[in-house]
Tab-separated table of C-alpha atoms and ligand atoms in Angstrom:
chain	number	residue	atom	x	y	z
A	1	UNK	CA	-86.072	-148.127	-228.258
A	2	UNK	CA	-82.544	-147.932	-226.773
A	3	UNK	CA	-82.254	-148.342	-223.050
A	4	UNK	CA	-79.642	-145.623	-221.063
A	5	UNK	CA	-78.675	-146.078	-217.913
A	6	UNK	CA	-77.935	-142.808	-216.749
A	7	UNK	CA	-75.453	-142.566	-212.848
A	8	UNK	CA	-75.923	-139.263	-211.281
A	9	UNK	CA	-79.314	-138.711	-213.325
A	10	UNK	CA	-80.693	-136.330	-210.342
A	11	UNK	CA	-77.519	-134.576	-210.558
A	12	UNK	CA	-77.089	-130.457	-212.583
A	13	UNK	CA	-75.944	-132.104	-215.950
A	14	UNK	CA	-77.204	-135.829	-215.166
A	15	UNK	CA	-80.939	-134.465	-215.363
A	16	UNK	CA	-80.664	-132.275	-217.965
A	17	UNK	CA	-79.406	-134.745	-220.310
A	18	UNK	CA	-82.416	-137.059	-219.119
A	19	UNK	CA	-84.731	-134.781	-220.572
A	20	UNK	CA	-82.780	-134.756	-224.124
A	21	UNK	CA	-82.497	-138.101	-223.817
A	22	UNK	CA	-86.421	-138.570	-223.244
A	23	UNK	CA	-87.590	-135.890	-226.114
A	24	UNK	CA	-84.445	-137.995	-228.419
A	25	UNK	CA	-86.735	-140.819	-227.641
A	26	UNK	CA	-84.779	-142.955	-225.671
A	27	UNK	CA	-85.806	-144.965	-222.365
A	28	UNK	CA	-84.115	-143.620	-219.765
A	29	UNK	CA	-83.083	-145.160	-216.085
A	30	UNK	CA	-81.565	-143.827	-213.384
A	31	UNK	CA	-79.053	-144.386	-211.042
A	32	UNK	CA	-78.040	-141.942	-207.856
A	33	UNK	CA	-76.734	-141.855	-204.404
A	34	UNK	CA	-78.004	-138.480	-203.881
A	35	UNK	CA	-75.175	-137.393	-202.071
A	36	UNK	CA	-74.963	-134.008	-203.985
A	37	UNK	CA	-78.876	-134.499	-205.242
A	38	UNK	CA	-82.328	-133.954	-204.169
A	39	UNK	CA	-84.998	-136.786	-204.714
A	40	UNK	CA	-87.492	-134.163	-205.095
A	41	UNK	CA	-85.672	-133.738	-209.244
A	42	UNK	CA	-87.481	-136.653	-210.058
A	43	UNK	CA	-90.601	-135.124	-209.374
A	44	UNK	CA	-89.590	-132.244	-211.426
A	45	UNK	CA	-88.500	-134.085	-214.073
A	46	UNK	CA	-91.483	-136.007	-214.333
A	47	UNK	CA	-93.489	-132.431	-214.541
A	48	UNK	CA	-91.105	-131.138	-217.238
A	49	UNK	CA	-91.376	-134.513	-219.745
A	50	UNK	CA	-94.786	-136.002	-218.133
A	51	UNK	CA	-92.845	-139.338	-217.571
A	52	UNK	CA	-91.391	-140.703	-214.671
A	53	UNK	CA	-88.489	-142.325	-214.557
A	54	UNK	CA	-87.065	-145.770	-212.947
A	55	UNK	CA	-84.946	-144.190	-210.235
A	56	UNK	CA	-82.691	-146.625	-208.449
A	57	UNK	CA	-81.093	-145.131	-205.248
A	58	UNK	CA	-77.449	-146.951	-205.180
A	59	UNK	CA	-74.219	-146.061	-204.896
A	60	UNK	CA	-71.715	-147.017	-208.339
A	61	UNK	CA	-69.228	-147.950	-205.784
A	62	UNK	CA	-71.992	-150.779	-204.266
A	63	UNK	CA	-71.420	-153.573	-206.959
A	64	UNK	CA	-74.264	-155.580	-205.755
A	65	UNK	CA	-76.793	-152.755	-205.762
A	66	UNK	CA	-75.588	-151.894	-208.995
A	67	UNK	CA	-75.573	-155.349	-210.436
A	68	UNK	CA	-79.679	-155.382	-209.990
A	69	UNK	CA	-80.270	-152.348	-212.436
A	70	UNK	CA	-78.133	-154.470	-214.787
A	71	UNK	CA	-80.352	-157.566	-213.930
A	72	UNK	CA	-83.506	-155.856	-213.985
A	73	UNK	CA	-82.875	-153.666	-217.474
A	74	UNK	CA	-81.710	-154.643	-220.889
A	75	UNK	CA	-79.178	-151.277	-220.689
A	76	UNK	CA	-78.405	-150.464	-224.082
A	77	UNK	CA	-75.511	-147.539	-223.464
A	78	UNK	CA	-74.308	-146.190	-220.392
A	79	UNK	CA	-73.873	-141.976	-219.815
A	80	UNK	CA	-71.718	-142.177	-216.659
A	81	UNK	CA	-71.997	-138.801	-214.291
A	82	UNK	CA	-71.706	-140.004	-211.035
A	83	UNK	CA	-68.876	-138.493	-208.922
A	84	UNK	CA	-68.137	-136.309	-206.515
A	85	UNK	CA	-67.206	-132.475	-208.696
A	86	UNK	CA	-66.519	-129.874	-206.137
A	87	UNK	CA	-62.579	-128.498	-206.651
A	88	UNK	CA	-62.225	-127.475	-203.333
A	89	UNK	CA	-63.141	-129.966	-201.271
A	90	UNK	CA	-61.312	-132.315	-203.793
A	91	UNK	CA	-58.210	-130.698	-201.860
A	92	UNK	CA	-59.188	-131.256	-198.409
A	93	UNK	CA	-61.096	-134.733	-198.913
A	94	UNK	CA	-58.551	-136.632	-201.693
A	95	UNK	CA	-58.986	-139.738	-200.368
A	96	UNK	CA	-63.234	-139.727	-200.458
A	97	UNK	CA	-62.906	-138.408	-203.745
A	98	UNK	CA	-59.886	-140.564	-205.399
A	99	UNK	CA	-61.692	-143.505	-203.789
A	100	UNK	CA	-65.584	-142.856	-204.610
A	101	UNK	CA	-64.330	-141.295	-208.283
A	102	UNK	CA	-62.120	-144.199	-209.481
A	103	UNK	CA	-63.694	-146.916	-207.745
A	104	UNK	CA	-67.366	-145.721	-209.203
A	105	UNK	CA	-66.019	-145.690	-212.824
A	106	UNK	CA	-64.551	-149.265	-212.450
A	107	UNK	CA	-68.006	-150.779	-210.741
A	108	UNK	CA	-69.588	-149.586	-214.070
A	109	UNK	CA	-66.933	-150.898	-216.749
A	110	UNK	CA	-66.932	-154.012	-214.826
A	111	UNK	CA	-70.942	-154.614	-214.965
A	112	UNK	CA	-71.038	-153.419	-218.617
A	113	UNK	CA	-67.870	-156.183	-219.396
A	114	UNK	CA	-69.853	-158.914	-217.166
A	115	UNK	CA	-73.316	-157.915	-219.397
A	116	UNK	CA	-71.809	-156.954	-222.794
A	117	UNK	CA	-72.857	-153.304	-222.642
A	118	UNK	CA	-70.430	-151.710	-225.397
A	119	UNK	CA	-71.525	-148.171	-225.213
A	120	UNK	CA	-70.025	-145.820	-222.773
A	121	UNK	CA	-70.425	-141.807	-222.667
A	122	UNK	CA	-68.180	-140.409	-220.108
A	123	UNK	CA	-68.337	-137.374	-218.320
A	124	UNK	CA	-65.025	-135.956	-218.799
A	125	UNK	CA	-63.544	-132.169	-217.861
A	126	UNK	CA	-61.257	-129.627	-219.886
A	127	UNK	CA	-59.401	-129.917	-216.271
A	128	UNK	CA	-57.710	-132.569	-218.051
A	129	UNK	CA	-55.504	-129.683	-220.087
A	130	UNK	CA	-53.997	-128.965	-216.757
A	131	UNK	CA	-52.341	-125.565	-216.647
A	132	UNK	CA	-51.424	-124.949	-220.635
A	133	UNK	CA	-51.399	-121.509	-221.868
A	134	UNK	CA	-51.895	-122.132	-225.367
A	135	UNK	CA	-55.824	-121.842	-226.344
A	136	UNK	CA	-57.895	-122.838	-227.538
A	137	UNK	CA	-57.641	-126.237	-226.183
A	138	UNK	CA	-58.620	-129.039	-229.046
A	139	UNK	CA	-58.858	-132.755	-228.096
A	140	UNK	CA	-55.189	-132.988	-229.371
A	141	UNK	CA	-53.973	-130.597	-226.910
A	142	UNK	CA	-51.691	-132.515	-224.597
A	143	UNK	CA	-52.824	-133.520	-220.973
A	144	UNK	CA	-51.111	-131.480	-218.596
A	145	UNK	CA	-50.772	-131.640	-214.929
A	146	UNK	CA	-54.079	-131.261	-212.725
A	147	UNK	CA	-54.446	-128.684	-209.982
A	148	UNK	CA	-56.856	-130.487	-207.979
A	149	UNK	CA	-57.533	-133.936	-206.678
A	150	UNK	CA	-60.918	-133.668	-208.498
A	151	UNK	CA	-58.898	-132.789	-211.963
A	152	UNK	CA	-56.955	-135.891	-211.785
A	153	UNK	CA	-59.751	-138.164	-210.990
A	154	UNK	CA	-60.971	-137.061	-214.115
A	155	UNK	CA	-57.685	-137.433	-215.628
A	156	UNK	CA	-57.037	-141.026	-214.752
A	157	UNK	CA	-60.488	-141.918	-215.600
A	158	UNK	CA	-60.025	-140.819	-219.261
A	159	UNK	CA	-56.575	-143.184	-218.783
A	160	UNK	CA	-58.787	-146.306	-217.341
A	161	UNK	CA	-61.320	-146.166	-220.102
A	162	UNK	CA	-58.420	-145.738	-222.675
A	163	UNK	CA	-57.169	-149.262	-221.465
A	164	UNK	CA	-60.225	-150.964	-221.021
A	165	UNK	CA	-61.474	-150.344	-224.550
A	166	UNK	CA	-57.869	-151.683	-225.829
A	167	UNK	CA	-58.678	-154.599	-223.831
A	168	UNK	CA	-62.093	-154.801	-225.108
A	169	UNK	CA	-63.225	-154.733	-228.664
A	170	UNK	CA	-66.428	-154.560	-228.675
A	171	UNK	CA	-66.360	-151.207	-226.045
A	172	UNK	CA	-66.906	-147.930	-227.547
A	173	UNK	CA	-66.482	-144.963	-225.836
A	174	UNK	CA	-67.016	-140.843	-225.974
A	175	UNK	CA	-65.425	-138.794	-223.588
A	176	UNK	CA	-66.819	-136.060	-223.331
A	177	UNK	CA	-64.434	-132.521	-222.030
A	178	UNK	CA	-66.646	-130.194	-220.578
A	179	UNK	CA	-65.746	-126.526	-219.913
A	180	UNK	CA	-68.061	-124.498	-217.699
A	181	UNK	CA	-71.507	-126.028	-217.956
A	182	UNK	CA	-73.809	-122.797	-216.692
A	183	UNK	CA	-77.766	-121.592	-216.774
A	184	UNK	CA	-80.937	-123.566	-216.281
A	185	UNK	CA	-83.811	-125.816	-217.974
A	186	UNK	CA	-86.023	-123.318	-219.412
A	187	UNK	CA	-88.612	-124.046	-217.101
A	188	UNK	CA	-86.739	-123.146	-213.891
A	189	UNK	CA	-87.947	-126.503	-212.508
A	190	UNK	CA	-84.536	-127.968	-212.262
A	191	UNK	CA	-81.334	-126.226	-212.080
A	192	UNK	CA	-77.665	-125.988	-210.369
A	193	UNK	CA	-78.399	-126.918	-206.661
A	194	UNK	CA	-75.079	-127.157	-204.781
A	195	UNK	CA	-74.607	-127.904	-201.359
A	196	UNK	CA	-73.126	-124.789	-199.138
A	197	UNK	CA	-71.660	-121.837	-200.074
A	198	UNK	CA	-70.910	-122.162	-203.881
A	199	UNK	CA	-67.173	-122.485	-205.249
A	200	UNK	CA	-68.497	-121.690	-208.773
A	201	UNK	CA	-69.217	-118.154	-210.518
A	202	UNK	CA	-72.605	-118.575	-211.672
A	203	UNK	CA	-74.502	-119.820	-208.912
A	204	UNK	CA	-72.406	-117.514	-206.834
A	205	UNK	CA	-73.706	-114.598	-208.673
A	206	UNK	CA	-76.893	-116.017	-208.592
A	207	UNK	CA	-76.975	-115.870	-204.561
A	208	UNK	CA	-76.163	-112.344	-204.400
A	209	UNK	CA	-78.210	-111.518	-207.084
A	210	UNK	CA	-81.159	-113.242	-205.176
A	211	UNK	CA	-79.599	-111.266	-202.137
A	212	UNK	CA	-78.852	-114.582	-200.113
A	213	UNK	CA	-75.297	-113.732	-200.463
A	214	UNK	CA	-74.184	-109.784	-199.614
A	215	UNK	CA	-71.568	-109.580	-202.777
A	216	UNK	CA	-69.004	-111.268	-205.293
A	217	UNK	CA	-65.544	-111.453	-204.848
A	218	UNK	CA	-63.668	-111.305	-208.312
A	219	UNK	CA	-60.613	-113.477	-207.973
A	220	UNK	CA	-58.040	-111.017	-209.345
A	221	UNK	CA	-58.175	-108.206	-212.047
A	222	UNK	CA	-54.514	-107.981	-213.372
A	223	UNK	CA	-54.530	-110.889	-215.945
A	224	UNK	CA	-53.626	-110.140	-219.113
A	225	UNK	CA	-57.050	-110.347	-220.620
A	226	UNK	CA	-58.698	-107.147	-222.265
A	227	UNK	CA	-60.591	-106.207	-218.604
A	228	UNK	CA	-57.988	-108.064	-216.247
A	229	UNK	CA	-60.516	-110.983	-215.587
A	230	UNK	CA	-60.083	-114.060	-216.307
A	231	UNK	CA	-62.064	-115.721	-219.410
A	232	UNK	CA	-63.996	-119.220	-219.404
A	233	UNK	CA	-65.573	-120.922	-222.194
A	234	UNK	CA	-69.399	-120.983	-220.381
A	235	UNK	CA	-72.033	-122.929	-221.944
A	236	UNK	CA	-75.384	-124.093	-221.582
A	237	UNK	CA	-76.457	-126.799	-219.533
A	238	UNK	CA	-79.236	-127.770	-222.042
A	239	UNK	CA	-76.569	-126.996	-225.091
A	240	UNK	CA	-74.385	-129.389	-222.937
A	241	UNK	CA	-77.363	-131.980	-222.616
A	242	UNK	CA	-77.635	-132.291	-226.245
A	243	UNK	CA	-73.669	-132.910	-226.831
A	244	UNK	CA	-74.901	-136.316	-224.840
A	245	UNK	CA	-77.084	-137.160	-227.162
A	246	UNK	CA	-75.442	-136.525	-230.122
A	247	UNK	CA	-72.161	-138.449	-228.374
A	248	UNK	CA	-74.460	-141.421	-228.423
A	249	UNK	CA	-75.746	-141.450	-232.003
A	250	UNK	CA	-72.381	-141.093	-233.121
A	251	UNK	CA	-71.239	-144.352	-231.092
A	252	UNK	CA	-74.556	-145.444	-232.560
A	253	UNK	CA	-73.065	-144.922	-236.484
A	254	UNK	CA	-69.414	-145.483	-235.850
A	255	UNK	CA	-66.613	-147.983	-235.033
A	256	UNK	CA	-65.577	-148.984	-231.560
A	257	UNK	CA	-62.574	-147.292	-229.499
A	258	UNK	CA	-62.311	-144.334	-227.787
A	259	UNK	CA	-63.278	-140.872	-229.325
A	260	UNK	CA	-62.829	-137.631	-227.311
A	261	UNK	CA	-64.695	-134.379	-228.039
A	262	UNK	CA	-64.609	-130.966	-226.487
A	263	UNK	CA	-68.044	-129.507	-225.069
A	264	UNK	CA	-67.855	-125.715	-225.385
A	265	UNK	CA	-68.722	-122.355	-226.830
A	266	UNK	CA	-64.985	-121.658	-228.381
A	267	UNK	CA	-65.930	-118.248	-226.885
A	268	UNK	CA	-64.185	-116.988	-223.459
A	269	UNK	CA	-65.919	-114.593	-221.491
A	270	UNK	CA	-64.648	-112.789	-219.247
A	271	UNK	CA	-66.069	-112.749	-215.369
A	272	UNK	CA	-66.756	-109.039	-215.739
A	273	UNK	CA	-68.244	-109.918	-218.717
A	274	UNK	CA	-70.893	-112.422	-216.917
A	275	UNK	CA	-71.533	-109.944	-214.223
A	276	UNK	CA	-72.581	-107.729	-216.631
A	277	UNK	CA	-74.620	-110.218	-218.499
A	278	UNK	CA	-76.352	-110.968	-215.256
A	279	UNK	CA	-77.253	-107.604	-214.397
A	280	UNK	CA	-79.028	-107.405	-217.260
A	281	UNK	CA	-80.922	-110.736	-216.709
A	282	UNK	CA	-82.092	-109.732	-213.179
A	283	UNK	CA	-82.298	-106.215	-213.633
A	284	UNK	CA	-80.009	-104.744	-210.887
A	285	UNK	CA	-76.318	-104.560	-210.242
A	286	UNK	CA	-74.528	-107.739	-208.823
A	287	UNK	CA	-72.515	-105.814	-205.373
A	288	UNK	CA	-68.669	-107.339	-206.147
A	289	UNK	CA	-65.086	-106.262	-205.246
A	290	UNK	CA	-61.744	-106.912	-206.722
A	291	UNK	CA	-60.088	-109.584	-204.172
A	292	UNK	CA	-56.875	-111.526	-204.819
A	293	UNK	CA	-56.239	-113.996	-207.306
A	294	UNK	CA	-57.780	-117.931	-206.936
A	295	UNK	CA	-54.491	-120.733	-206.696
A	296	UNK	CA	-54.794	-122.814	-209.499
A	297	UNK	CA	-57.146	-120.206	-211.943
A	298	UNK	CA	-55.911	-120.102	-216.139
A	299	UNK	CA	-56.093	-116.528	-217.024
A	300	UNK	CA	-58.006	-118.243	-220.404
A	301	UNK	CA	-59.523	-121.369	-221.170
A	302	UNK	CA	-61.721	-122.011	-223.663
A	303	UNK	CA	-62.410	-124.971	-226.526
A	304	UNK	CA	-61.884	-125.361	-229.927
A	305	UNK	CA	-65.324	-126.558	-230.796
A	306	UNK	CA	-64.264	-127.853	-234.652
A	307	UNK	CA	-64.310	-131.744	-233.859
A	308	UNK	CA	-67.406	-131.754	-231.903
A	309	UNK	CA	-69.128	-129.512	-235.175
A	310	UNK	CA	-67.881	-131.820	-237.732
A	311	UNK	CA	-68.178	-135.647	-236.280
A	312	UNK	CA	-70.911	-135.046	-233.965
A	313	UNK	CA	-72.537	-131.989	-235.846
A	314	UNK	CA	-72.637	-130.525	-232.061
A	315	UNK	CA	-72.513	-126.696	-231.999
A	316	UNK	CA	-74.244	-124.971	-228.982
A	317	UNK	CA	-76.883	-122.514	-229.497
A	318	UNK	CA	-77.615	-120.864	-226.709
A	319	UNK	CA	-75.441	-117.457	-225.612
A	320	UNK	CA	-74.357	-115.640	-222.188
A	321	UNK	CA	-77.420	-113.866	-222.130
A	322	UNK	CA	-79.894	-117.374	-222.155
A	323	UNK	CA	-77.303	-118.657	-219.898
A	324	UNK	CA	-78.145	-116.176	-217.214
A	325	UNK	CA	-81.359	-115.503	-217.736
A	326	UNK	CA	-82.176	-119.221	-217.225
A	327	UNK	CA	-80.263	-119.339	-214.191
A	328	UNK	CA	-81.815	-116.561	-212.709
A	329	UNK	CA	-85.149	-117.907	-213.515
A	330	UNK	CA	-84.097	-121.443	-211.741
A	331	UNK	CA	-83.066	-119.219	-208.585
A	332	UNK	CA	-86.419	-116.571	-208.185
A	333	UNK	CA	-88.339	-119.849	-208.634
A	334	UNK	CA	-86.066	-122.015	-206.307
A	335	UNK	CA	-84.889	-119.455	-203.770
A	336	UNK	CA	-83.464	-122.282	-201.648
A	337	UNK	CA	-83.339	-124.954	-204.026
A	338	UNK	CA	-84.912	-128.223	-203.692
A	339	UNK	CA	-85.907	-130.018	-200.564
A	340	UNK	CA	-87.438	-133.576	-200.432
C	1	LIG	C1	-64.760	-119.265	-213.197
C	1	LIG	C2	-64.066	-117.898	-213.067
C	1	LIG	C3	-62.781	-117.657	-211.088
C	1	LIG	C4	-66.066	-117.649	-208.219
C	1	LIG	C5	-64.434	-125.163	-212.409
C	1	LIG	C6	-63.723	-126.474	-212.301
C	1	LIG	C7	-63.861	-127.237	-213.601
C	1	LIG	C8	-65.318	-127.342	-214.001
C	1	LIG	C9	-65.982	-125.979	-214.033
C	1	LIG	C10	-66.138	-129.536	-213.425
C	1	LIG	C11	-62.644	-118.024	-212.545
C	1	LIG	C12	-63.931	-116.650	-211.119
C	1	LIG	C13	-65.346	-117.710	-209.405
C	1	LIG	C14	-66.083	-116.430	-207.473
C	1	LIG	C15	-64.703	-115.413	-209.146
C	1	LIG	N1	-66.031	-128.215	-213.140
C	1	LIG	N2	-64.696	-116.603	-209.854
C	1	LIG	N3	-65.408	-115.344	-207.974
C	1	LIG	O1	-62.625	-122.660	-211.963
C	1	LIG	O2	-63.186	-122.207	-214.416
C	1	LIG	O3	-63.819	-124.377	-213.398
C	1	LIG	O4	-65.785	-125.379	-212.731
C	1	LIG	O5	-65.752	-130.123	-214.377
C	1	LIG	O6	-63.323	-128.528	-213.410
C	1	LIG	O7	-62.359	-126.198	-212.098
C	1	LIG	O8	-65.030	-122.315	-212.724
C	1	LIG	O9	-66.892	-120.958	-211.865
C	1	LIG	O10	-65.067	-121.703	-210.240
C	1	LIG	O11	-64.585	-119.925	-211.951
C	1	LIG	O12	-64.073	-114.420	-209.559
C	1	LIG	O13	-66.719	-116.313	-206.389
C	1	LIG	O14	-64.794	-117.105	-212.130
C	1	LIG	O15	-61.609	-117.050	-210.565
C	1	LIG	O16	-61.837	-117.054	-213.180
C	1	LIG	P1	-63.556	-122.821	-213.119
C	1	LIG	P2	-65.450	-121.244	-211.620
């Protein structure tokens, strides 16, 4: 049975994927700072696959700390979340995040050199396309230039790994683009938790749905998009989950290197579009007004999904609809989230 050590496992996609990873039957271990995570999604994750998991709680950035899980595990593969995600504060806090981003990624390639683990899954972002017009993005679609501190952590990641793995033969890597990773486990035991006020549409929606926030703001509705909103390739968490597993069969059956893959739909919807969709999954209208246009928003973005269909035989399943519906179900069961 294949070891993965999984960083930011008690994270939104991080625990997800541990559950795919556990019904894929793979031993799973976990490593997390809980910075942006509860302890408590252990607990849940144990109820959801009856199995609970060796948690370590260390910072990627702590080599020392990290250096035991490497000691005390044969780790087959490595799925590498950890990281600080939020755009915003990216742009107030670039040092914490350049530092604790970067820094994280190179603990990790480090212990896997010093312990000859050759398979590496990273948690990569379509923010990588920068500001490009022409959609669908594929994995060919040139790099462009990142709005956000966040975006170019992500950016010169994807450039770090590149090197290392021309450096190192025997390393073989999937980087892995996602576009808007949305929804809930279909349990509503685990689900997107963040800290604050959210920056991101869905659980934004979901708050003023639940009534904990009074209404949305729609950032802007004069694109030129068929309702004036802007359009975003959503897709499932749990669709997302299983792109993970499917990224590590394919290292699994194929030759070393580097090997990049889009994570989406190829659908854009539009954020009228989702409001609608989650009207219909709670049952009553989602109070919003039109407000100004977001700095740094693509009128579209959304993936060409071709590669991932025919080298990893990904394709996700689920639709807007499950998307909300599960997230509504993670927020009337979690009103305020998670507490440990
Ligand atoms: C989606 C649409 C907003 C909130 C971000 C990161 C990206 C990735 C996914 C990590 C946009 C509109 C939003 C609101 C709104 N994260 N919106 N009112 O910006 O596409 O991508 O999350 O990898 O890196 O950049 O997602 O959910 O913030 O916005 O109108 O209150 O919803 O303008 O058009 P985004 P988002």
């Amino acid at each position: 049975m294949q070891t993965v050590l999984v960083t930011g496992g008690t994270g939104f996609i991080g625990s997800h994927t541990v559950i795919s990873l556990h019904e894929s039957g793979y031993e799973v271990v976990i490593v997390d700072n809980l910075i942006n995570s509860k302890k408590e999604v252990l607990n849940r994750l144990e109820r959801i696959t009856g199995k609970r998991f060796k948690f370590y709680n260390i910072d990627c950035c702590d080599r020392d700390s990290l250096k035991t899980v490497f000691e005390q595990n044969k780790i087959d593969s490595v799925i590498h979340f950890a990281g600080l995600k939020a755009v915003g504060e990216s742009v107030q806090m670039p040092l914490e995040y350049y530092s604790n981003n970067i820094n994280s990624m190179i603990t990790v390639l480090s212990l896997m050199r010093e312990y000859n683990v050759n398979n590496l899954v990273f948690s990569s972002s379509a923010t990588v396309y920068g500001q490009s017009e022409d959609v669908p993005f594929t994995e060919e679609s040139p790099l462009g230039v990142c709005t956000n501190p966040y975006g170019w952590t992500k950016w010169m990641l994807e450039q770090i790994i590149k090197d290392c793995a021309n450096a190192i033969p025997s390393l073989k890597v999937v980087l892995l683009r996602y576009f808007n990773p949305v929804g809930a486990h279909e349990s509503g035991l685990i689900g997107e938790d963040p800290k604050g006020i959210p920056n991101n549409l869905f659980p934004y929606i979901s708050k003023v749905a639940a009534g904990t926030l009074e209404k949305l703001t729609i950032h802007g509705d004069d694109y030129d998009t068929p309702d004036g909103t802007c359009l975003r390739d959503y897709i499932h968490v749990c669709d997302l989950a299983q792109g993970h597993v499917k990224a590590l069969q394919y290292i699994d059956n194929n030759y070393a290197g580097v090997n990049i893959f889009n994570l989406g739909t190829g659908k854009g919807t539009s954020v009228k579009e989702a409001v609608a969709a989650f009207e219909k999954a709670c049952g009553h209208e989602i109070p919003h007004v039109i407000g100004p246009r977001r700095a740094g928003d693509l009128p579209v973005c959304y993936a060409s999904t071709a590669k991932a269909e025919q080298l990893l035989g990904f394709k996700a399943s689920r639709d807007i609809n499950d998307m909300c519906s599960s997230c509504w179900n993670w927020q009337v069961n979690n009103p305020d989230g998670l507490q440990d």
